[in-house]
Amino acid sequence: MAQKRLMQELIPLHKEKWVHIETDEANILRWKLGLWVVNPDSVWHGAYLRAEMKFSPEYPYQPPTFRFLTKNIVHPNVYLDGNLCISILHKPGDDEQSGELASERWNVLHGVESVLRSVLLLMDDPEINSAANVDASVLYRDNRNEYDALAKALVARTQKDVPDGVKMPTSEQLAPVPQKQVEDDADFWNLSDVEDDFGGSDSDEDMGDFDDDDDEDEMDDDDKQ
């Protein structure tokens, strides 16, 4: 089940320009990947963040794990070992201890792409109230200039980790592909002879009888005069 589902997800993800995925044919349950931060308004813009995902045989009923391989990421929700604290990767169901609702946590409808997009969103909008890195959380809250400076320094360092042949996508490459419009079928609007009669009734044919009666009445009046 897990292997089939992952192969189905992998095919469209290989076409995406903002993520680069490498898999081991002998072990499809482990992925290595690189995430481009393509949001031009992000302090992390231009970063190539290396990471790994591991999937259990129970996937997609159980969530994968996600860990950054890029070192020294200073972020409130990234542990020092690179593991990420994010609700979407927590086991299904409500959690009374943390207060997380089932809708915030993993469910079978999620997939790799939704996880990766959530990771990128979290990079720009960290959850500082449940921080994995308290120092980074305090820095983000109290000294944003220093936090941003550390982020930009990391962006520059990650350029050395970009694999050969892999480039950051341009805005044109990220733009949605326009959908081809279906042209109207001109013949659809050309009614056939049968369609010309659509909506008619037997009473329409009887209208001629009324016209004839009117003509006869007019002739009788002329004769009387």
Short mmCIF file of C-alpha atoms in Angstrom, two decimals:
data_model
loop_
_atom_site.label_atom_id
_atom_site.label_comp_id
_atom_site.label_asym_id
_atom_site.label_seq_id
_atom_site.Cartn_x
_atom_site.Cartn_y
_atom_site.Cartn_z
CA MET A 1 0.00 0.00 0.00
CA ALA A 2 2.68 2.52 1.03
CA GLN A 3 4.92 1.82 -1.95
CA LYS A 4 2.09 2.12 -4.45
CA ARG A 5 0.86 5.37 -2.93
CA LEU A 6 4.36 6.88 -2.88
CA MET A 7 4.99 6.02 -6.52
CA GLN A 8 1.72 7.73 -7.43
CA GLU A 9 2.79 10.86 -5.55
CA LEU A 10 6.34 10.84 -6.86
CA ILE A 11 5.45 11.12 -10.56
CA PRO A 12 3.79 14.58 -10.41
CA LEU A 13 6.32 15.85 -7.86
CA HIS A 14 9.17 15.16 -10.29
CA LYS A 15 7.57 17.76 -12.57
CA GLU A 16 7.62 20.47 -9.89
CA LYS A 17 10.47 22.99 -10.15
CA TRP A 18 10.50 24.05 -6.48
CA VAL A 19 11.44 20.61 -5.14
CA HIS A 20 14.17 18.17 -6.13
CA ILE A 21 13.63 14.56 -5.01
CA GLU A 22 16.00 11.63 -4.97
CA THR A 23 14.82 8.14 -4.08
CA ASP A 24 16.50 4.82 -3.55
CA GLU A 25 14.97 2.21 -5.83
CA ALA A 26 15.74 -0.41 -3.23
CA ASN A 27 13.94 1.58 -0.51
CA ILE A 28 11.12 3.81 -1.74
CA LEU A 29 10.22 4.52 1.91
CA ARG A 30 13.12 6.95 2.24
CA TRP A 31 13.41 10.16 0.22
CA LYS A 32 16.11 12.78 0.07
CA LEU A 33 15.01 16.13 -1.24
CA GLY A 34 15.84 19.78 -1.68
CA LEU A 35 13.32 22.58 -1.19
CA TRP A 36 13.69 25.90 -2.94
CA VAL A 37 12.25 28.86 -1.02
CA VAL A 38 10.72 30.67 -3.97
CA ASN A 39 8.61 33.24 -2.11
CA PRO A 40 10.27 36.58 -3.00
CA ASP A 41 8.94 38.15 0.20
CA SER A 42 10.53 35.50 2.43
CA VAL A 43 13.66 36.17 4.47
CA TRP A 44 14.69 32.68 3.33
CA HIS A 45 14.18 33.49 -0.35
CA GLY A 46 16.70 31.67 -2.53
CA ALA A 47 17.59 29.02 0.05
CA TYR A 48 18.04 25.42 -1.05
CA LEU A 49 17.07 23.42 2.02
CA ARG A 50 18.12 19.77 2.02
CA ALA A 51 15.96 17.32 3.93
CA GLU A 52 14.92 13.70 4.22
CA MET A 53 11.55 12.07 4.63
CA LYS A 54 10.93 8.57 5.94
CA PHE A 55 7.68 6.67 5.51
CA SER A 56 6.36 3.74 7.48
CA PRO A 57 4.72 0.70 5.85
CA GLU A 58 1.44 2.07 7.27
CA TYR A 59 1.65 5.23 5.12
CA PRO A 60 -0.65 7.05 4.34
CA TYR A 61 -2.53 6.03 7.49
CA GLN A 62 0.46 7.14 9.56
CA PRO A 63 2.50 10.31 8.89
CA PRO A 64 6.03 10.40 7.53
CA THR A 65 8.92 12.01 9.38
CA PHE A 66 10.74 15.09 8.13
CA ARG A 67 14.24 16.20 9.06
CA PHE A 68 16.37 18.97 7.63
CA LEU A 69 19.84 17.88 6.52
CA THR A 70 20.89 21.49 6.09
CA LYS A 71 22.81 22.34 9.24
CA ASN A 72 22.38 25.25 11.66
CA ILE A 73 18.91 26.39 10.65
CA VAL A 74 17.92 29.00 13.23
CA HIS A 75 14.14 28.70 13.33
CA PRO A 76 11.65 28.43 16.23
CA ASN A 77 10.22 25.13 14.96
CA VAL A 78 13.43 23.37 13.90
CA TYR A 79 15.26 21.31 16.51
CA LEU A 80 19.05 21.48 16.68
CA ASP A 81 19.24 18.03 15.06
CA GLY A 82 17.15 19.21 12.10
CA ASN A 83 13.90 17.54 13.05
CA LEU A 84 10.85 19.67 12.43
CA CYS A 85 7.99 20.32 14.83
CA ILE A 86 4.85 20.77 12.74
CA SER A 87 1.25 19.74 13.42
CA ILE A 88 0.62 18.10 10.04
CA LEU A 89 3.21 15.41 10.89
CA HIS A 90 1.66 14.51 14.24
CA LYS A 91 -0.30 11.26 14.50
CA PRO A 92 -4.01 11.36 13.59
CA GLY A 93 -6.67 12.35 16.11
CA ASP A 94 -7.20 15.00 18.74
CA ASP A 95 -4.45 15.48 21.31
CA GLU A 96 -5.70 16.76 24.66
CA GLN A 97 -2.21 17.39 25.98
CA SER A 98 -1.15 19.77 23.23
CA GLY A 99 -4.63 20.99 22.42
CA GLU A 100 -4.22 20.13 18.73
CA LEU A 101 -7.38 19.18 16.90
CA ALA A 102 -7.57 16.26 14.49
CA SER A 103 -8.08 18.73 11.63
CA GLU A 104 -4.62 20.20 12.33
CA ARG A 105 -2.84 16.87 12.45
CA TRP A 106 -2.10 14.14 9.95
CA ASN A 107 -4.91 12.40 8.11
CA VAL A 108 -5.04 10.04 5.17
CA LEU A 109 -5.98 12.85 2.77
CA HIS A 110 -2.60 14.51 3.25
CA GLY A 111 0.38 13.65 1.10
CA VAL A 112 3.99 14.58 0.47
CA GLU A 113 3.16 17.75 -1.44
CA SER A 114 0.88 19.08 1.29
CA VAL A 115 3.62 18.39 3.85
CA LEU A 116 6.29 20.20 1.81
CA ARG A 117 4.08 23.21 1.19
CA SER A 118 3.25 23.33 4.90
CA VAL A 119 6.98 23.25 5.72
CA LEU A 120 7.64 26.22 3.44
CA LEU A 121 4.75 28.14 4.97
CA LEU A 122 6.03 27.40 8.47
CA MET A 123 9.47 28.76 7.58
CA ASP A 124 7.89 32.18 7.03
CA ASP A 125 5.25 31.97 9.75
CA PRO A 126 6.75 30.11 12.73
CA GLU A 127 4.74 28.98 15.73
CA ILE A 128 6.67 30.62 18.55
CA ASN A 129 4.31 29.56 21.35
CA SER A 130 5.34 25.91 21.04
CA ALA A 131 8.94 26.34 20.02
CA ALA A 132 11.36 23.51 19.31
CA ASN A 133 14.23 26.02 19.53
CA VAL A 134 13.52 28.45 22.37
CA ASP A 135 16.51 30.68 21.60
CA ALA A 136 15.39 31.08 17.99
CA SER A 137 11.88 31.82 19.17
CA VAL A 138 13.07 34.60 21.48
CA LEU A 139 15.28 36.00 18.72
CA TYR A 140 12.40 36.00 16.26
CA ARG A 141 10.18 37.82 18.75
CA ASP A 142 12.64 40.31 20.24
CA ASN A 143 15.37 40.90 17.66
CA ARG A 144 14.01 40.37 14.19
CA ASN A 145 16.93 42.12 12.49
CA GLU A 146 19.43 39.63 13.90
CA TYR A 147 17.09 36.74 13.11
CA ASP A 148 16.79 37.91 9.50
CA ALA A 149 20.55 38.35 9.23
CA LEU A 150 21.12 34.74 10.33
CA ALA A 151 18.51 33.54 7.84
CA LYS A 152 20.12 35.41 4.95
CA ALA A 153 23.55 34.06 5.90
CA LEU A 154 22.12 30.55 5.74
CA VAL A 155 20.63 31.27 2.32
CA ALA A 156 24.09 32.09 1.02
CA ARG A 157 25.59 28.93 2.53
CA THR A 158 22.95 26.67 0.99
CA GLN A 159 24.02 27.68 -2.50
CA LYS A 160 26.98 25.33 -2.07
CA ASP A 161 24.59 22.40 -1.51
CA VAL A 162 22.76 22.74 -4.82
CA PRO A 163 23.33 19.58 -6.93
CA ASP A 164 24.79 19.90 -10.40
CA GLY A 165 22.15 20.62 -12.98
CA VAL A 166 19.63 21.87 -10.42
CA LYS A 167 18.68 25.54 -10.61
CA MET A 168 16.26 27.74 -8.74
CA PRO A 169 13.08 28.07 -10.82
CA THR A 170 12.18 31.40 -12.37
CA SER A 171 8.84 33.09 -11.77
CA GLU A 172 7.84 32.09 -15.31
CA GLN A 173 8.51 28.44 -14.55
CA LEU A 174 6.43 28.64 -11.40
CA ALA A 175 3.47 30.31 -13.11
CA PRO A 176 0.42 28.07 -13.57
CA VAL A 177 0.14 26.53 -17.01
CA PRO A 178 -2.84 28.15 -18.77
CA GLN A 179 -5.60 25.70 -19.46
CA LYS A 180 -6.63 25.26 -23.09
CA GLN A 181 -10.14 26.49 -23.63
CA VAL A 182 -12.59 24.16 -25.28
CA GLU A 183 -13.91 25.75 -28.45
CA ASP A 184 -17.66 25.92 -28.94
CA ASP A 185 -19.08 23.45 -31.41
CA ALA A 186 -20.75 25.57 -34.06
CA ASP A 187 -22.91 22.66 -35.16
CA PHE A 188 -24.32 22.45 -31.64
CA TRP A 189 -26.33 25.61 -32.25
CA ASN A 190 -27.56 24.62 -35.74
CA LEU A 191 -30.94 23.13 -35.12
CA SER A 192 -32.01 20.24 -37.31
CA ASP A 193 -35.36 19.97 -38.97
CA VAL A 194 -36.53 17.76 -36.17
CA GLU A 195 -35.35 20.28 -33.57
CA ASP A 196 -37.32 23.02 -35.40
CA ASP A 197 -40.46 21.22 -34.40
CA PHE A 198 -39.35 20.98 -30.77
CA GLY A 199 -41.93 22.51 -28.48
CA GLY A 200 -44.74 22.49 -31.03
CA SER A 201 -48.15 20.95 -30.36
CA ASP A 202 -51.13 19.69 -32.24
CA SER A 203 -52.94 22.90 -31.36
CA ASP A 204 -50.52 24.82 -33.62
CA GLU A 205 -51.80 22.90 -36.62
CA ASP A 206 -55.38 23.70 -35.67
CA MET A 207 -54.67 27.46 -35.79
CA GLY A 208 -55.09 27.32 -39.55
CA ASP A 209 -58.73 26.30 -39.07
CA PHE A 210 -59.43 29.44 -37.07
CA ASP A 211 -57.92 31.58 -39.85
CA ASP A 212 -60.13 29.91 -42.44
CA ASP A 213 -63.21 30.49 -40.32
CA ASP A 214 -62.34 34.19 -40.01
CA ASP A 215 -61.97 34.50 -43.78
CA GLU A 216 -65.37 32.87 -44.38
CA ASP A 217 -67.05 35.22 -41.88
CA GLU A 218 -65.58 38.24 -43.67
CA MET A 219 -66.87 36.99 -47.05
CA ASP A 220 -70.38 36.49 -45.65
CA ASP A 221 -70.44 40.06 -44.39
CA ASP A 222 -69.46 41.36 -47.84
CA ASP A 223 -72.27 39.38 -49.49
CA LYS A 224 -74.77 40.87 -47.04
CA GLN A 225 -73.68 44.35 -47.93
#
